[in-house]
CSV table of C-alpha atoms in Angstrom, one decimal:
chain,number,residue,atom,x,y,z
A,531,MET,CA,-52.4,-49.9,-2.4
A,532,LYS,CA,-49.6,-52.2,-1.0
A,533,LYS,CA,-49.3,-53.8,-4.4
A,534,GLN,CA,-48.9,-50.4,-6.2
A,535,TRP,CA,-46.4,-49.3,-3.6
A,536,THR,CA,-44.3,-52.4,-4.2
A,537,LEU,CA,-44.3,-51.9,-7.9
A,538,LEU,CA,-43.4,-48.2,-7.5
A,539,CYS,CA,-40.4,-49.2,-5.3
A,540,LEU,CA,-39.3,-51.8,-7.8
A,541,LEU,CA,-39.3,-49.2,-10.6
A,542,CYS,CA,-37.3,-46.8,-8.4
A,543,VAL,CA,-34.7,-49.5,-7.6
A,544,SER,CA,-34.4,-50.5,-11.3
A,545,LEU,CA,-33.9,-46.8,-12.3
A,546,CYS,CA,-31.5,-45.9,-9.4
A,547,THR,CA,-29.2,-48.9,-9.4
A,548,ALA,CA,-26.4,-49.6,-11.9
A,549,GLN,CA,-27.4,-52.6,-14.0
A,550,PRO,CA,-24.6,-55.2,-14.5
A,551,THR,CA,-22.6,-54.9,-17.7
A,552,SER,CA,-21.0,-58.4,-17.4
A,553,ILE,CA,-21.8,-61.9,-16.4
A,554,ASP,CA,-19.6,-61.6,-13.4
A,555,GLU,CA,-21.2,-58.4,-12.3
A,556,LEU,CA,-24.7,-60.0,-12.7
A,557,GLY,CA,-23.7,-63.0,-10.6
A,558,LYS,CA,-22.3,-60.8,-7.8
A,559,ALA,CA,-25.5,-58.6,-7.9
A,560,VAL,CA,-27.7,-61.7,-7.6
A,561,THR,CA,-25.9,-63.1,-4.6
A,562,ASN,CA,-25.5,-59.6,-2.9
A,563,ALA,CA,-29.2,-59.1,-3.1
A,564,LEU,CA,-29.9,-62.6,-1.7
A,565,VAL,CA,-27.4,-62.2,1.2
A,566,ALA,CA,-28.7,-58.7,2.0
A,567,ASN,CA,-32.3,-60.2,1.9
A,568,ASP,CA,-33.2,-57.3,-0.5
A,569,SER,CA,-36.1,-58.6,-2.6
A,570,LEU,CA,-36.5,-55.4,-4.6
A,571,GLN,CA,-32.9,-55.4,-5.7
A,572,PHE,CA,-33.3,-59.1,-6.7
A,573,TYR,CA,-36.5,-58.3,-8.7
A,574,ALA,CA,-34.7,-55.3,-10.4
A,575,LEU,CA,-32.2,-57.8,-12.0
A,576,ALA,CA,-35.1,-59.5,-13.9
A,577,MET,CA,-35.3,-59.0,-17.7
A,578,PRO,CA,-37.4,-55.9,-18.5
A,579,GLY,CA,-40.8,-56.4,-20.0
A,580,GLU,CA,-39.8,-54.7,-23.2
A,581,GLY,CA,-36.9,-57.0,-23.6
A,582,MET,CA,-39.1,-60.1,-23.0
A,583,TYR,CA,-41.5,-58.8,-25.6
A,584,GLU,CA,-38.8,-58.4,-28.2
A,585,ILE,CA,-37.7,-62.1,-27.6
A,586,PHE,CA,-41.3,-63.2,-27.9
A,587,LYS,CA,-41.7,-61.2,-31.1
A,588,ALA,CA,-38.6,-62.7,-32.6
A,589,GLU,CA,-39.8,-66.2,-31.8
A,590,MET,CA,-43.5,-65.9,-32.6
A,591,GLY,CA,-43.8,-62.7,-34.7
A,592,SER,CA,-43.9,-64.6,-38.0
A,593,LYS,CA,-46.9,-66.6,-36.8
A,594,MET,CA,-49.0,-63.7,-35.6
A,595,THR,CA,-50.8,-60.7,-37.1
A,596,GLU,CA,-49.9,-57.1,-36.1
A,597,GLU,CA,-53.1,-57.0,-34.1
A,598,GLN,CA,-52.2,-60.1,-32.2
A,599,LEU,CA,-48.7,-58.8,-31.5
A,600,ALA,CA,-50.1,-55.5,-30.2
A,601,THR,CA,-52.5,-57.4,-27.9
A,602,ALA,CA,-49.7,-59.5,-26.6
A,603,ARG,CA,-47.6,-56.4,-25.9
A,604,LYS,CA,-50.4,-54.7,-24.1
A,605,ASN,CA,-51.0,-57.8,-21.9
A,606,MET,CA,-47.3,-58.1,-21.2
A,607,GLU,CA,-47.0,-54.4,-20.2
A,608,LYS,CA,-50.0,-54.8,-17.9
A,609,GLY,CA,-49.2,-58.1,-16.2
A,610,TYR,CA,-45.4,-58.5,-16.4
A,611,PRO,CA,-44.5,-56.5,-13.2
A,612,GLU,CA,-46.9,-58.6,-11.1
A,613,LEU,CA,-45.6,-61.8,-12.7
A,614,ILE,CA,-42.1,-60.8,-11.7
A,615,ARG,CA,-43.1,-60.1,-8.2
A,616,LEU,CA,-44.9,-63.4,-7.8
A,617,SER,CA,-42.5,-65.8,-9.6
A,618,TYR,CA,-39.2,-64.2,-8.4
A,619,GLY,CA,-40.7,-63.8,-4.9
A,620,ILE,CA,-41.0,-67.6,-4.5
A,621,SER,CA,-37.5,-68.1,-5.8
A,622,PHE,CA,-36.2,-65.3,-3.5
A,623,PHE,CA,-37.8,-66.8,-0.4
A,624,THR,CA,-36.4,-70.3,-1.1
A,625,LEU,CA,-32.9,-69.0,-1.8
A,626,THR,CA,-32.6,-66.6,1.2
A,627,SER,CA,-33.9,-69.3,3.5
A,628,LYS,CA,-31.3,-71.7,2.3
A,629,ILE,CA,-28.5,-69.1,2.6
A,630,GLY,CA,-29.5,-68.3,6.1
A,631,ILE,CA,-29.9,-71.9,7.3
A,632,PHE,CA,-26.6,-73.1,5.8
A,633,ASP,CA,-24.6,-69.9,6.3
A,634,LEU,CA,-23.7,-69.6,2.6
A,635,THR,CA,-21.2,-67.0,1.3
A,636,PHE,CA,-20.3,-66.2,-2.3
A,637,ASP,CA,-17.1,-64.0,-1.9
A,638,ASP,CA,-14.9,-66.1,-4.1
A,639,VAL,CA,-17.3,-67.4,-6.7
A,640,VAL,CA,-16.2,-67.2,-10.3
A,641,TYR,CA,-19.0,-67.2,-12.8
A,642,GLU,CA,-18.6,-69.0,-16.1
A,643,ILE,CA,-20.8,-69.6,-19.2
A,644,GLN,CA,-22.2,-73.1,-19.6
A,645,GLU,CA,-24.0,-74.4,-22.6
A,646,THR,CA,-27.4,-76.0,-22.0
A,647,LYS,CA,-30.3,-77.3,-24.0
A,648,GLU,CA,-32.1,-74.0,-23.5
A,649,THR,CA,-29.2,-71.9,-24.6
A,650,ARG,CA,-28.9,-73.9,-27.8
A,651,GLU,CA,-32.5,-73.2,-28.6
A,652,ILE,CA,-32.8,-69.5,-27.7
A,653,GLU,CA,-30.4,-67.1,-29.4
A,654,ASN,CA,-28.2,-65.0,-27.0
A,655,LEU,CA,-29.4,-66.9,-23.9
A,656,VAL,CA,-26.5,-67.8,-21.6
A,657,GLY,CA,-26.3,-70.4,-18.8
A,658,VAL,CA,-24.1,-69.2,-15.9
A,659,HIS,CA,-22.5,-71.5,-13.4
A,660,GLY,CA,-20.4,-70.8,-10.3
A,661,ASP,CA,-18.6,-73.0,-7.8
A,662,ILE,CA,-19.4,-72.3,-4.1
A,663,ASP,CA,-17.0,-73.0,-1.3
A,664,HIS,CA,-19.3,-75.0,0.9
A,665,GLU,CA,-19.4,-78.6,2.2
A,666,LYS,CA,-22.9,-79.2,1.0
A,667,PHE,CA,-24.1,-76.7,-1.6
A,668,LYS,CA,-21.4,-76.3,-4.2
A,669,HIS,CA,-23.1,-74.9,-7.2
A,670,ILE,CA,-25.1,-71.7,-8.2
A,671,THR,CA,-26.7,-71.5,-11.6
A,672,PHE,CA,-28.9,-69.1,-13.5
A,673,TYR,CA,-29.9,-68.0,-17.0
A,674,ALA,CA,-28.8,-64.6,-18.2
A,675,TYR,CA,-29.7,-62.5,-21.2
A,676,PRO,CA,-28.0,-59.3,-22.7
A,677,TYR,CA,-30.3,-56.4,-23.4
A,678,ASN,CA,-29.4,-52.8,-24.4
A,679,GLY,CA,-25.8,-53.3,-23.2
A,680,TYR,CA,-26.7,-54.8,-19.8
A,681,TRP,CA,-27.1,-58.3,-18.4
A,682,TYR,CA,-30.3,-59.5,-16.8
A,683,LEU,CA,-31.8,-62.6,-15.2
A,684,PHE,CA,-33.8,-64.4,-17.9
A,685,SER,CA,-35.9,-66.3,-15.5
A,686,GLU,CA,-36.5,-66.8,-11.8
A,687,ARG,CA,-34.7,-70.2,-12.0
A,688,VAL,CA,-31.7,-69.3,-9.8
A,689,SER,CA,-30.5,-72.5,-8.2
A,690,ILE,CA,-28.1,-73.2,-5.3
A,691,THR,CA,-27.6,-77.0,-5.3
A,692,GLU,CA,-25.5,-79.9,-4.3
A,693,GLU,CA,-25.0,-80.9,-7.9
A,694,ASN,CA,-24.8,-78.6,-11.0
A,695,ALA,CA,-28.5,-78.0,-11.7
A,696,PHE,CA,-27.7,-77.6,-15.5
A,697,ASN,CA,-26.2,-81.0,-15.6
A,698,THR,CA,-29.1,-82.5,-13.6
A,699,ARG,CA,-31.7,-81.0,-16.0
A,700,GLU,CA,-29.7,-82.3,-19.0
A,701,GLU,CA,-29.7,-85.7,-17.5
A,702,LEU,CA,-33.4,-85.7,-16.7
A,703,GLN,CA,-34.3,-84.4,-20.2
A,704,THR,CA,-32.8,-87.6,-21.6
A,705,ILE,CA,-35.6,-89.5,-19.9
A,706,GLN,CA,-38.5,-89.8,-22.4
A,707,LEU,CA,-41.7,-91.6,-22.9
A,708,SER,CA,-41.5,-94.7,-25.1
A,709,GLU,CA,-43.7,-97.7,-26.0
A,710,ASP,CA,-43.3,-101.4,-25.8
A,711,ASP,CA,-43.8,-103.8,-28.7
A,712,ASP,CA,-47.6,-103.5,-28.4
A,713,GLY,CA,-47.7,-99.7,-28.3
A,714,TYR,CA,-48.3,-99.3,-24.6
A,715,LEU,CA,-46.7,-96.6,-22.6
A,716,GLN,CA,-43.4,-97.2,-20.8
A,717,ILE,CA,-40.4,-95.3,-19.4
A,718,GLU,CA,-36.9,-96.7,-19.3
A,719,ALA,CA,-33.9,-94.9,-17.8
A,720,SER,CA,-30.7,-95.4,-15.9
A,721,PHE,CA,-28.2,-93.4,-13.9
A,722,THR,CA,-24.6,-94.1,-13.0
A,723,LEU,CA,-23.3,-94.1,-9.4
A,724,ASP,CA,-20.1,-92.2,-9.8
A,725,GLY,CA,-17.8,-92.8,-6.8
A,726,VAL,CA,-20.1,-95.2,-5.0
A,727,LYS,CA,-18.2,-98.4,-4.0
A,728,ALA,CA,-20.9,-100.0,-1.8
A,729,PRO,CA,-22.1,-103.6,-2.6
A,730,LYS,CA,-25.1,-103.9,-4.9
A,731,SER,CA,-27.2,-105.3,-2.1
A,732,ASP,CA,-26.6,-102.1,-0.1
A,733,ARG,CA,-27.7,-100.0,-3.0
A,734,LEU,CA,-30.9,-102.1,-3.3
A,735,SER,CA,-31.5,-101.6,0.4
A,736,CYS,CA,-31.3,-97.8,0.0
A,737,LEU,CA,-33.8,-97.9,-2.8
A,738,ASN,CA,-36.1,-99.9,-0.7
A,739,THR,CA,-36.4,-97.1,1.9
A,740,PHE,CA,-38.0,-94.7,-0.6
A,741,PRO,CA,-41.7,-94.1,0.4
A,742,VAL,CA,-43.2,-95.0,-3.0
A,743,ASN,CA,-41.9,-98.6,-2.5
A,744,VAL,CA,-44.6,-99.2,0.1
A,745,GLY,CA,-46.7,-102.0,-1.3
A,746,LYS,CA,-43.8,-103.6,-3.1
A,747,THR,CA,-44.6,-107.0,-4.6
A,748,ASP,CA,-41.2,-108.5,-5.3
A,749,ILE,CA,-37.6,-108.2,-4.2
A,750,SER,CA,-34.8,-110.4,-5.6
A,751,ILE,CA,-31.5,-110.6,-3.7
A,752,GLY,CA,-29.9,-112.9,-6.3
A,753,THR,CA,-28.1,-116.2,-6.1
A,754,SER,CA,-25.4,-117.9,-8.1
A,755,ASP,CA,-28.0,-119.0,-10.5
A,756,ASN,CA,-29.7,-115.6,-10.7
A,757,PRO,CA,-27.2,-112.8,-10.0
A,758,GLU,CA,-29.7,-110.0,-10.8
A,759,LEU,CA,-30.6,-107.7,-8.0
A,760,TYR,CA,-33.9,-105.8,-8.4
A,761,LEU,CA,-36.8,-104.2,-6.6
A,762,ALA,CA,-40.2,-104.4,-8.2
A,763,GLY,CA,-43.7,-103.4,-7.3
A,764,ASN,CA,-46.8,-101.4,-8.2
A,765,TRP,CA,-47.9,-97.9,-7.2
A,766,SER,CA,-50.9,-95.7,-8.0
A,767,PHE,CA,-51.9,-92.1,-7.6
A,768,ASN,CA,-55.0,-90.0,-8.1
A,769,TYR,CA,-55.0,-87.8,-11.1
A,770,TYR,CA,-56.6,-84.4,-12.0
A,771,VAL,CA,-57.0,-82.6,-15.3
A,772,GLY,CA,-57.8,-79.1,-16.5
A,773,PRO,CA,-57.3,-75.6,-15.0
A,774,ASP,CA,-59.8,-76.5,-12.2
A,775,ASP,CA,-58.0,-79.8,-11.3
A,776,ASP,CA,-61.1,-82.0,-11.9
A,777,PRO,CA,-60.8,-85.5,-10.5
A,778,ALA,CA,-59.8,-87.8,-13.4
A,779,GLY,CA,-59.5,-91.2,-11.8
A,780,ALA,CA,-56.4,-93.1,-10.6
A,781,ILE,CA,-53.3,-94.2,-12.6
A,782,SER,CA,-51.3,-97.2,-11.5
A,783,PHE,CA,-48.0,-98.5,-12.8
A,784,ASP,CA,-45.4,-101.3,-12.3
A,785,TYR,CA,-41.9,-100.3,-11.4
A,786,ARG,CA,-38.7,-102.3,-11.5
A,787,TYR,CA,-35.2,-101.0,-10.4
A,788,THR,CA,-32.3,-103.3,-11.4
A,789,VAL,CA,-28.9,-102.8,-9.7
A,790,GLU,CA,-25.8,-103.4,-11.7
A,791,GLU,CA,-22.1,-102.7,-10.9
A,792,ASP,CA,-22.1,-98.9,-11.6
A,793,VAL,CA,-25.6,-98.3,-12.8
A,794,ILE,CA,-29.2,-98.5,-11.6
A,795,ASN,CA,-31.8,-99.2,-14.4
A,796,PHE,CA,-35.4,-98.0,-14.1
A,797,ARG,CA,-38.4,-99.3,-15.9
A,798,PHE,CA,-42.0,-98.0,-15.4
A,799,SER,CA,-44.6,-100.0,-17.3
A,800,ASN,CA,-48.2,-101.2,-17.4
A,801,PHE,CA,-49.7,-97.8,-16.8
A,802,VAL,CA,-53.4,-98.4,-16.1
A,803,HIS,CA,-56.2,-95.8,-15.7
A,804,GLU,CA,-59.2,-96.5,-13.5
A,805,GLN,CA,-62.3,-94.3,-13.1
A,806,ASP,CA,-62.2,-94.3,-9.3
A,807,ASP,CA,-64.6,-91.6,-8.1
A,808,SER,CA,-64.3,-89.4,-11.2
A,809,GLU,CA,-66.6,-88.8,-14.2
A,810,PHE,CA,-64.0,-90.2,-16.6
A,811,ALA,CA,-64.6,-93.8,-17.6
A,812,SER,CA,-61.8,-96.3,-17.1
A,813,VAL,CA,-59.4,-96.4,-20.0
A,814,GLY,CA,-57.4,-99.5,-18.9
A,815,ARG,CA,-53.9,-99.8,-20.0
A,816,LEU,CA,-52.5,-96.6,-21.4
A,817,PRO,CA,-51.0,-96.5,-24.9
A,818,ARG,CA,-48.2,-94.2,-26.0
A,819,LYS,CA,-50.5,-92.5,-28.5
A,820,ALA,CA,-54.2,-91.8,-27.9
A,821,ASN,CA,-56.5,-94.4,-29.4
A,822,LYS,CA,-60.3,-94.8,-29.6
A,823,GLN,CA,-60.5,-96.1,-26.0
A,824,VAL,CA,-58.5,-93.1,-24.7
A,825,LEU,CA,-60.5,-90.6,-26.7
A,826,SER,CA,-63.8,-92.1,-25.4
A,827,SER,CA,-62.9,-90.7,-22.0
A,828,PHE,CA,-60.4,-87.8,-22.6
A,829,SER,CA,-59.7,-85.3,-25.3
A,830,GLU,CA,-56.4,-85.3,-27.1
A,831,VAL,CA,-55.3,-82.2,-25.2
A,832,GLN,CA,-56.2,-83.9,-21.8
A,833,TYR,CA,-54.4,-87.0,-22.7
A,834,GLN,CA,-51.2,-85.1,-23.7
A,835,GLU,CA,-51.5,-83.4,-20.3
A,836,ILE,CA,-51.6,-86.8,-18.7
A,837,LEU,CA,-48.6,-88.1,-20.6
A,838,TYR,CA,-46.6,-84.9,-19.7
A,839,ASP,CA,-47.4,-85.2,-16.0
A,840,VAL,CA,-46.5,-88.9,-16.0
A,841,LEU,CA,-43.2,-88.1,-17.6
A,842,MET,CA,-42.5,-85.3,-15.1
A,843,GLU,CA,-43.5,-87.6,-12.2
A,844,ALA,CA,-41.0,-90.2,-13.5
A,845,ARG,CA,-38.2,-87.7,-13.8
A,846,ARG,CA,-38.8,-86.4,-10.3
A,847,GLY,CA,-38.9,-89.9,-8.9
A,848,ILE,CA,-35.7,-91.0,-10.6
A,849,ARG,CA,-33.9,-87.8,-9.5
A,850,SER,CA,-35.1,-88.4,-5.9
A,851,ARG,CA,-34.0,-92.0,-5.9
A,852,LYS,CA,-30.6,-91.1,-7.2
A,853,ASN,CA,-30.1,-88.5,-4.5
A,854,LEU,CA,-31.4,-91.0,-1.9
A,855,VAL,CA,-28.9,-93.7,-2.9
A,856,LYS,CA,-26.0,-91.2,-2.9
A,857,ARG,CA,-26.9,-89.8,0.6
A,858,CYS,CA,-27.6,-93.3,2.0
A,859,LEU,CA,-24.2,-94.6,1.0
A,860,ASP,CA,-22.3,-91.4,1.6
């Protein structure tokens, strides 16, 4: 009954409230709902189910039969309101908590369109960015989409961040899986330290405070003969696959962070899978592409899932270390 009442209230709000007709109006409606702690008003700014179906049909219609499209539409009509309540609810709680704790205001924010990887791939999708007058959180970003003359939130990914979230995502998306000369999995990346003037040894010390560096195997401070500064070690984590998160053993890898004048280079290599307490036999060193050894333990789909999660873990780790170094030396 509570769920039905919530959905009924959401419908009423969406029908009784003037929907934004511009990017600026949408930005103000988003922040007004957040500041007022009005979750229903926030949900009402989400793209309508019919609009999402039209986007889905434009993208996938040529690959599906009329029957499949009809089924997809029926499923969307049935599940979309609940999906909005759940996904936007998490975002709403996170954002309102941040606004309350840090006393954020949005009176003078000007919203501008910013091109992103997603907007280049989806027709009519718009990235929106605004500068916040706050000592810590200076950026608000979200995706918007026009539908029937009005503007809506395209997804629940509304971000209030220290750095422009669009730029951060673009930077992280440049980090990709690769292979060494023997075909084994590795990840190499780097980030610049804009405005950081601290000595290289101080940057290395900051990196060494990150929790994953517990169990480090090697630290080089550098000499006149070996000026390279780096932190190297090995780390492992338990892994799970499938919708039921079945134990799939442990994955370990070597890491090496090299500090240069304005850049920190990252290299993750020697990824090794061990059976541990799972039912998946040890694969050993992981290749970039599934081979017979991999497929003797995992399906192709499971291995692609592993590779994807390894990449996401690396991206999160690099982003966290970048933020750590900047805060440490601020």
